[in-house]
Tab-separated table of C-alpha atoms and ligand atoms in Angstrom:
chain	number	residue	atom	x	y	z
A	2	UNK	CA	101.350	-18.207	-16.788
A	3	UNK	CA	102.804	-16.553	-13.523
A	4	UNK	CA	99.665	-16.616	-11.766
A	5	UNK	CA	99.303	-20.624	-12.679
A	6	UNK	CA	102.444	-21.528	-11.498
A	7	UNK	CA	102.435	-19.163	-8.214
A	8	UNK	CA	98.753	-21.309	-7.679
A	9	UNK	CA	100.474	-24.338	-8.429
A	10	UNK	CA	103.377	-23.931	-6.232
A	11	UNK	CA	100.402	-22.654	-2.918
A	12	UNK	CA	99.001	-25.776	-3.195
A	13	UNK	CA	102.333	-28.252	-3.471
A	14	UNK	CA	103.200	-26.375	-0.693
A	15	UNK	CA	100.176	-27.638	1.663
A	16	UNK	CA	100.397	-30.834	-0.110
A	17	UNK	CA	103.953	-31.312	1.235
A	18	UNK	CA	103.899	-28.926	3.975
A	19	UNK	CA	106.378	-27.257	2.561
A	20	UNK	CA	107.709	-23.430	2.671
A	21	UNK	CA	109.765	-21.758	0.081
A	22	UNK	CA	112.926	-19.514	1.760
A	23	UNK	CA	114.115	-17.148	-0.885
A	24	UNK	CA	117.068	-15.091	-0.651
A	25	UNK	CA	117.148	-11.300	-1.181
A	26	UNK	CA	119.231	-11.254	-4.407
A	27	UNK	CA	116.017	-13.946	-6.067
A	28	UNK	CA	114.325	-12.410	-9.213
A	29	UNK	CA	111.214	-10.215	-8.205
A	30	UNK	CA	108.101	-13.321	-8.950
A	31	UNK	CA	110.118	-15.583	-6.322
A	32	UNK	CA	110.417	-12.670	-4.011
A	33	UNK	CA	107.026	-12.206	-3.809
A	34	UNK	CA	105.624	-15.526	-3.077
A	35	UNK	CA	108.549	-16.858	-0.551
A	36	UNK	CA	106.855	-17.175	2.818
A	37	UNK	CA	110.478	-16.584	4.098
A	38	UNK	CA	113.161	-13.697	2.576
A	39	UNK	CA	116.129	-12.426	3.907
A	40	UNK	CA	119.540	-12.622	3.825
A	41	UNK	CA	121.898	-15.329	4.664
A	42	UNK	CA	121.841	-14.879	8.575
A	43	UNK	CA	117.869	-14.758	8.631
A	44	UNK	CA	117.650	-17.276	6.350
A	45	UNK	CA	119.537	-20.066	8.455
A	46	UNK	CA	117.616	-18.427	11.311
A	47	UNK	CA	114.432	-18.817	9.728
A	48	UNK	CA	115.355	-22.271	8.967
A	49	UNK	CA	115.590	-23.349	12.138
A	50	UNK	CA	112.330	-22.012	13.408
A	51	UNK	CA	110.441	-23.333	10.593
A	52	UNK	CA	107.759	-26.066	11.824
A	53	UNK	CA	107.554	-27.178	8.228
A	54	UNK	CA	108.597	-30.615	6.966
A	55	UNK	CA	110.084	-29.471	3.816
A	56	UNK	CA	112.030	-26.442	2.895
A	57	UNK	CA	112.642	-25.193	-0.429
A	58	UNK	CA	115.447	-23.224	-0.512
A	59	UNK	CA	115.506	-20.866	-3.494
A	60	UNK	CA	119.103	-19.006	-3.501
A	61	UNK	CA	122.534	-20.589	-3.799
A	62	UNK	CA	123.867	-24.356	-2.804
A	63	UNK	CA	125.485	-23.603	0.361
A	64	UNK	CA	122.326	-21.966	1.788
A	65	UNK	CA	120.771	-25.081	1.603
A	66	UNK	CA	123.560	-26.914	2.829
A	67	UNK	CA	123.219	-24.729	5.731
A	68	UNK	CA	119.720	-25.304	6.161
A	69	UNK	CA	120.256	-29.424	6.184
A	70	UNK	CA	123.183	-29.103	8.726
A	71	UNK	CA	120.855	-27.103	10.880
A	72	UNK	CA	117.564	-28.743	10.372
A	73	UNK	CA	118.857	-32.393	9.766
A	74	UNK	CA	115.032	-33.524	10.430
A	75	UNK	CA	113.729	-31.802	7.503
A	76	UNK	CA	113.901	-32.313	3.938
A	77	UNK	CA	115.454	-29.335	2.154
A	78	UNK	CA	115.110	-28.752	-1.862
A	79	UNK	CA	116.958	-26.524	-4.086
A	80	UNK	CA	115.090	-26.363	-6.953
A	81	UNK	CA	118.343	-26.141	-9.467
A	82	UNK	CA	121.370	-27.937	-7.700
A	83	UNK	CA	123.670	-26.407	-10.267
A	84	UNK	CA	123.129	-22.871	-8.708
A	85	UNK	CA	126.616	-22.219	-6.855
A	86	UNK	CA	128.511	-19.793	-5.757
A	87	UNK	CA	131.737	-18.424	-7.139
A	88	UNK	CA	132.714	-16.874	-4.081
A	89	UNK	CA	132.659	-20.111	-2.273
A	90	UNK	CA	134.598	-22.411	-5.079
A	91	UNK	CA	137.617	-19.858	-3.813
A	92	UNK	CA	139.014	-22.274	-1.501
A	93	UNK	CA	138.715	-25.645	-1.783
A	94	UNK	CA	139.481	-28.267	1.517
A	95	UNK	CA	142.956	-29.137	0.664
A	96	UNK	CA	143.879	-25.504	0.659
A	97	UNK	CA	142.737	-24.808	4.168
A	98	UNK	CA	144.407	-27.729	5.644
A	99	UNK	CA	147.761	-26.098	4.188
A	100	UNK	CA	146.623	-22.835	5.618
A	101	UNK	CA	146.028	-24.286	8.894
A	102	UNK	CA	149.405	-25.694	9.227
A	103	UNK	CA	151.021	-22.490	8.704
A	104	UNK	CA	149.217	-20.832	11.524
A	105	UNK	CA	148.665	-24.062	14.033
A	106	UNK	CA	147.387	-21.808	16.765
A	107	UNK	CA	144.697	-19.277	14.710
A	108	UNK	CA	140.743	-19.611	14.582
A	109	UNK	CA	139.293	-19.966	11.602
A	110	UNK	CA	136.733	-18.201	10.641
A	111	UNK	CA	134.848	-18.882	7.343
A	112	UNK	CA	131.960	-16.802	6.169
A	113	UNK	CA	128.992	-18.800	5.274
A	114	UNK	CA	129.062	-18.584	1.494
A	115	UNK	CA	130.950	-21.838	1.573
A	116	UNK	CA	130.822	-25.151	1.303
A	117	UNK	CA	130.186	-27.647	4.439
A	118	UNK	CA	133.347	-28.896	3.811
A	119	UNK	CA	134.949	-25.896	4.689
A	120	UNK	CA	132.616	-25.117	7.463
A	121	UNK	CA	133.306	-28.701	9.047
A	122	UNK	CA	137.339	-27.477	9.425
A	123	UNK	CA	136.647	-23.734	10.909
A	124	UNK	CA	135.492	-22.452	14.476
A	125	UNK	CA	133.651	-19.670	13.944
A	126	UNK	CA	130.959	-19.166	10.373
A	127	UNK	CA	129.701	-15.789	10.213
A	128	UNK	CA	127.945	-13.529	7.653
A	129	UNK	CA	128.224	-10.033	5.919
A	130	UNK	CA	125.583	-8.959	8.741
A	131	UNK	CA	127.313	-10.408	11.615
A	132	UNK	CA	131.261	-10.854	10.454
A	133	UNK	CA	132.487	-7.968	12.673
A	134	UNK	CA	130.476	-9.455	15.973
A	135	UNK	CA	131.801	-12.554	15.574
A	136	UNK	CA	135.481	-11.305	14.874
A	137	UNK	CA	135.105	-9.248	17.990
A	138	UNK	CA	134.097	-12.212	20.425
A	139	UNK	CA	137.439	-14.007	19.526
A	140	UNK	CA	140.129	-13.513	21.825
A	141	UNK	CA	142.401	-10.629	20.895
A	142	UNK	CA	145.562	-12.369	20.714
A	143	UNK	CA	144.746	-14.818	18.811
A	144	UNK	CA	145.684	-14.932	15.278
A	145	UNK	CA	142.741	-15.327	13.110
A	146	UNK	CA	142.415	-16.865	9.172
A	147	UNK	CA	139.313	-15.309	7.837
A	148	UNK	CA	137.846	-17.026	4.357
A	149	UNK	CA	136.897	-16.700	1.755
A	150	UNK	CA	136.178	-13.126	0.638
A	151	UNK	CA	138.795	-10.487	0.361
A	152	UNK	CA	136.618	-7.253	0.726
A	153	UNK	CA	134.778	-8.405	3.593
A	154	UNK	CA	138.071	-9.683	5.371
A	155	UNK	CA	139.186	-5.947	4.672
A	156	UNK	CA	136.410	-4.416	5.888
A	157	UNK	CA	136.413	-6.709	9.018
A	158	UNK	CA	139.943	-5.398	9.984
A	159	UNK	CA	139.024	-1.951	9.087
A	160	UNK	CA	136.321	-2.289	11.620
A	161	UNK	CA	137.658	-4.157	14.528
A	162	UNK	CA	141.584	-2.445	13.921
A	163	UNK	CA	143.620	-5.784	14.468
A	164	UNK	CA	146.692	-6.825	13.122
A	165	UNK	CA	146.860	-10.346	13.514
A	166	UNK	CA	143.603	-11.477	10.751
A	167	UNK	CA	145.169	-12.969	7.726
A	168	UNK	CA	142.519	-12.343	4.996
A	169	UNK	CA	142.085	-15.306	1.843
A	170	UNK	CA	142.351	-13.648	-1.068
A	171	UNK	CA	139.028	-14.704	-2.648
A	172	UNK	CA	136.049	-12.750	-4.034
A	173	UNK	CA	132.548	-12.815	-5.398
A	174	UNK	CA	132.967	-11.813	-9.169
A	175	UNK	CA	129.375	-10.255	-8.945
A	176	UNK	CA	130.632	-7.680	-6.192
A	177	UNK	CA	133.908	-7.558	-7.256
A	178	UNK	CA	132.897	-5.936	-10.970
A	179	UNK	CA	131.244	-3.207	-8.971
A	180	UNK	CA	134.018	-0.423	-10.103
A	181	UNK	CA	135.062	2.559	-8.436
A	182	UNK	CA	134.331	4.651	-11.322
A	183	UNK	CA	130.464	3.319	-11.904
A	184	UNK	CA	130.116	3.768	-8.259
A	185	UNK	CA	131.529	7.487	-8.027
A	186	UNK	CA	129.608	8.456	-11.032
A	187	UNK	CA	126.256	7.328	-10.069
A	188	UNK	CA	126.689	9.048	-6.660
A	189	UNK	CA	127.859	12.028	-8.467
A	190	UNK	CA	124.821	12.151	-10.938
A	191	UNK	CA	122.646	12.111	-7.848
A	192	UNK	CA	123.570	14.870	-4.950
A	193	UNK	CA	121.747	14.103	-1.401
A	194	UNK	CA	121.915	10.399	-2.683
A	195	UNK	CA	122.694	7.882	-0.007
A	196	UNK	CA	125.109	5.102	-0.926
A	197	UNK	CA	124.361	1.567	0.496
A	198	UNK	CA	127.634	-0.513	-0.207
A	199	UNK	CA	127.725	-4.378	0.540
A	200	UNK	CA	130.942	-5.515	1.983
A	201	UNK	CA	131.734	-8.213	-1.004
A	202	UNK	CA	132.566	-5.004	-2.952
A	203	UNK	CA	135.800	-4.223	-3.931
A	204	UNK	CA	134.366	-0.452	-4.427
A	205	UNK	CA	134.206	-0.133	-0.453
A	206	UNK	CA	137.362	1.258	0.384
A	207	UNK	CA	136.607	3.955	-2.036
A	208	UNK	CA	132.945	3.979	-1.055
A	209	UNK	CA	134.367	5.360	2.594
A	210	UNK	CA	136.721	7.963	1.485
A	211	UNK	CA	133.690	9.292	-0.545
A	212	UNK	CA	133.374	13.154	1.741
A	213	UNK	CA	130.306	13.458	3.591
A	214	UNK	CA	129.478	16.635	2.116
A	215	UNK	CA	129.350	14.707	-1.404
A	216	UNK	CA	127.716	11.130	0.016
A	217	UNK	CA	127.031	9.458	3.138
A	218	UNK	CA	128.305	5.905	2.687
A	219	UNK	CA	126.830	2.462	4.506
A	220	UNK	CA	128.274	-0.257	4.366
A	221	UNK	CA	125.813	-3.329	4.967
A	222	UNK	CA	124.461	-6.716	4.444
A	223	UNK	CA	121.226	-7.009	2.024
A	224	UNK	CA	119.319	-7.060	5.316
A	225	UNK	CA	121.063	-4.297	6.869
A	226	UNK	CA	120.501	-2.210	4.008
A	227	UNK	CA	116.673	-2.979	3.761
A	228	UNK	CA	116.378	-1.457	7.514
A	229	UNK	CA	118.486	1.528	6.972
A	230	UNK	CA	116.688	2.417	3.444
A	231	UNK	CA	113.257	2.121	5.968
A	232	UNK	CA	114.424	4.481	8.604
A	233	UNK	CA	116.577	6.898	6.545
A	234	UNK	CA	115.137	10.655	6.107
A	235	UNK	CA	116.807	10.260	2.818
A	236	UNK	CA	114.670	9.615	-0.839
A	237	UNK	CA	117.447	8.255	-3.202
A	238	UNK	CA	119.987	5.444	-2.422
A	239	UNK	CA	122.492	3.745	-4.858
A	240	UNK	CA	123.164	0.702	-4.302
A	241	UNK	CA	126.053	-1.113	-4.664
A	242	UNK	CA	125.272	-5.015	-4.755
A	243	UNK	CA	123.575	-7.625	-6.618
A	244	UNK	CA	120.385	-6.035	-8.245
A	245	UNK	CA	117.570	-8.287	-7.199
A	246	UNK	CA	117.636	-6.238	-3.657
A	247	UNK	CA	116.071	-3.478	-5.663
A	248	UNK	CA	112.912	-5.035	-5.820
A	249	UNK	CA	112.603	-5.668	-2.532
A	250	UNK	CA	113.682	-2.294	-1.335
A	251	UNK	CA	111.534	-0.479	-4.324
A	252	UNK	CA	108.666	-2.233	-2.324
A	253	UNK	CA	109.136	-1.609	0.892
A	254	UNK	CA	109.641	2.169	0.338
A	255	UNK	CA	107.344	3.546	-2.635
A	256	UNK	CA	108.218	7.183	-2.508
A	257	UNK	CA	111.794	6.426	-2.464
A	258	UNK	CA	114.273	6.044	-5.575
A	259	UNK	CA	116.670	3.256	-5.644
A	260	UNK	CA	119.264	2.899	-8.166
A	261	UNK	CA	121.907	0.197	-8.586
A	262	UNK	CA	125.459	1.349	-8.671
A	263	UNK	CA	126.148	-1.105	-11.879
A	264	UNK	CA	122.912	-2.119	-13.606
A	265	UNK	CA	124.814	-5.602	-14.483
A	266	UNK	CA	125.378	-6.637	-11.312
A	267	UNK	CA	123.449	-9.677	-11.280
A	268	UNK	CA	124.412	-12.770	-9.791
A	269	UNK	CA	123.719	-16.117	-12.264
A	270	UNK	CA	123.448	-18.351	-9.820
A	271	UNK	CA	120.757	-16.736	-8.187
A	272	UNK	CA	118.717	-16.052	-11.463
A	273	UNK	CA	119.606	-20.113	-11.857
A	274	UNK	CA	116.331	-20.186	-9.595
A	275	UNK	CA	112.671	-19.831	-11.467
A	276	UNK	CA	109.175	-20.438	-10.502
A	277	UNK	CA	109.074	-23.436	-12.846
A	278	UNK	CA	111.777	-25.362	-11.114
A	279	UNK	CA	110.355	-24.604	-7.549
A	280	UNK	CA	106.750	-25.860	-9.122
A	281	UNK	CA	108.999	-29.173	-10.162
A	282	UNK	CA	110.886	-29.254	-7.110
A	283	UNK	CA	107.752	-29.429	-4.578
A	284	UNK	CA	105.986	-31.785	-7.325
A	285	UNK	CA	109.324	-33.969	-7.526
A	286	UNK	CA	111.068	-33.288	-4.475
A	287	UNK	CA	113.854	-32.424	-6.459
A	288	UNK	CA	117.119	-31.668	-5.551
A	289	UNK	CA	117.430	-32.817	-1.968
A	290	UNK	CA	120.195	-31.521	-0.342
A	291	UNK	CA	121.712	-33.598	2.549
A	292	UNK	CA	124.366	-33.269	4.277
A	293	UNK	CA	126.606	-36.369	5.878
A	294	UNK	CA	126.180	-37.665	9.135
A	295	UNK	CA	129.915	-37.124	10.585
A	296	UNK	CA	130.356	-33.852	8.324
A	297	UNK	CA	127.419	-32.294	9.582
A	298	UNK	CA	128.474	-32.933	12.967
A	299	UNK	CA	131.565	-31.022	12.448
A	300	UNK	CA	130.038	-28.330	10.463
A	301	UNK	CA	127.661	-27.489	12.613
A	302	UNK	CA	129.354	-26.272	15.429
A	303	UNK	CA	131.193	-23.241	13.881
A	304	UNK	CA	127.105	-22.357	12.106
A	305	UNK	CA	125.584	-22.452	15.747
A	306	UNK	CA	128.285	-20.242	16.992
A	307	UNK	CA	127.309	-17.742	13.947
A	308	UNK	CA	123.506	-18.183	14.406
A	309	UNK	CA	124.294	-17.569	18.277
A	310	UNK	CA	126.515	-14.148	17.872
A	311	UNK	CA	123.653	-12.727	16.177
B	3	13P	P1	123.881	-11.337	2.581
B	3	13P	O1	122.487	-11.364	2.093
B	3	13P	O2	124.047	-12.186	3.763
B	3	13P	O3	124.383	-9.959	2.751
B	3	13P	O4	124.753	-12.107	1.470
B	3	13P	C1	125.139	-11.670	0.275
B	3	13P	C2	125.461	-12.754	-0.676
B	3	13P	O5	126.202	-12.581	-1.586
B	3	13P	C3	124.823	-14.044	-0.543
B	3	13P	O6	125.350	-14.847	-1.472
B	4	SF4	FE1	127.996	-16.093	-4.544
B	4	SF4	FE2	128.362	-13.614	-5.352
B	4	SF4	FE3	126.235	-14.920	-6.189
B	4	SF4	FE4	126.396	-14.152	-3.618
B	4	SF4	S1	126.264	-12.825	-5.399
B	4	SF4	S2	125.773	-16.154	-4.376
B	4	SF4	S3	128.601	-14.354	-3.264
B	4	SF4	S4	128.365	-15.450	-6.643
């Protein structure tokens, strides 16, 4: 049945001239036959490059709402349109036009699980791979409103030390039920273990004060992890993030043991995503995702200034 559909899908895909970007937290069979994966960053990145005419965007709504407000020319697909993001329903338009008026003079800067919307009334979008960077290019006396997720706020003024970033109190409930305790334990249960933590966790503050002698702690994006499990000397990592990265990183590095800090940590919005509704989508063209003329416009500045930090 797999191997049907993953022949079907080859062949709507030259049909159409179509590609398929998947997103690292996709279930293992959509890894595997994306011509594109990566996390958020590379995915917008990719995106862009793309010569195709279609791109099928298999992850969450915003990333293909990111794709259409970069690519505009292309068609882009999301083969379920129901798969959100709960991170990103956090803050909703009306809220940060209050928040702006509080602080008149800061820059906003909204991380790109959100809506265009939201994108289309900040400065600056960045991602869990590029948040500090872009926080850092901002001048240092101005205030700063940084949306929507909590953790990664935190870890953002951890990392760059200013005061003046006032942090939305938002969160991703997949990263969020990542407990201290499962964490600890797992890292405990495994000496010499590295521990890869994504910033969405609310486990990183503890993840740091782990001692070096017990853990070394990372904290990364999906795609920052994926490099650092290639080049580490070390051959067992727990994990702390969504679980669909294992499969990717189980791949990559075959003599190495991966384990996920809490085995439930699975996102449903992700898993939202099969091969039978990216068959249907490339057959149909369903969902398109297209984003308004005058709101793209707006949106799109604060993405190119992400895509451009790097
Ligand atoms: P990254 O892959 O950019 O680290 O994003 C994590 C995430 O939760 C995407 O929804
Ligand atoms: Fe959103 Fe969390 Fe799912 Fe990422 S893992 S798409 S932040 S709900």
């Amino acid at each position: 049945m797999e191997q049907t559909l993953v022949k079907e899908i080859e062949a709507l895909k030259v049909k159409h001239n179509a590609v398929v970007l998947a997103h690292n937290y996709e279930p293992g069979p959509i890894q595997d036959l994306a011509d594109f994966l990566g996390d958020s960053l590379a995915l917008a990145r990719w995106a862009q490059k793309s010569t195709a005419e279609v791109l099928v965007l298999a992850g969450v709504y915003f990333m293909a709402e990111t794709a259409s407000i970069l690519c505009p020319d292309k068609t882009v697909l999301i083969p379920d349109s129901g798969a959100g993001c709960s991170l990103a329903d956090t803050i909703t338009p009306e809220q940060l036009i209050s928040w702006k008026k509080q602080y008149p003079d800061a820059t906003v800067v909204s991380y790109v699980n959100t809506s265009a919307a939201i994108k289309a009334l900040s400065d600056y979008c960045c991602t869990s791979s590029n948040a500090v960077k872009v926080v850092e290019s901002i001048d240092p006396d101005r205030d700063i409103l940084f949306l929507p997720d909590f953790f990664l706020g935190s870890h953002v003024v951890r990392m760059t030390g200013r005061k003046n970033i006032h942090v939305w109190n938002g969160e991703c409930h997949v990263h969020a039920a990542i407990e201290n305790e499962d964490m600890v334990n797992k890292v405990r249960r495994h000496p010499g273990a590295e521990l890869l933590v994504h910033p969405e966790c609310g486990c990183t503050t503890r993840a740091l004060a782990i001692p070096p002698k017990e853990a070394t702690s990372r904290v990364l994006s999906t795609d920052g992890m994926l490099f650092y499990a290639r080049t580490s000397p070390a051959d067992t990592f727990v994990v702390a993030t969504e679980v669909g990265l294992l499969h990717r990183l189980r791949k990559e590095n075959p003599d190495k043991t991966f384990l996920a800090a809490h085995d439930d940590a699975l996102c449903p919005f992700m898993n939202m995503i099969s091969l039978e509704k990216i068959r249907d989508s490339l057959r149909y063209g369903r969902h398109p995702v297209k984003v308004a003329s005058a709101l793209r416009t707006k949106a799109l500045i604060p993405l190119e200034r992400m895509v451009a930090v790097g």
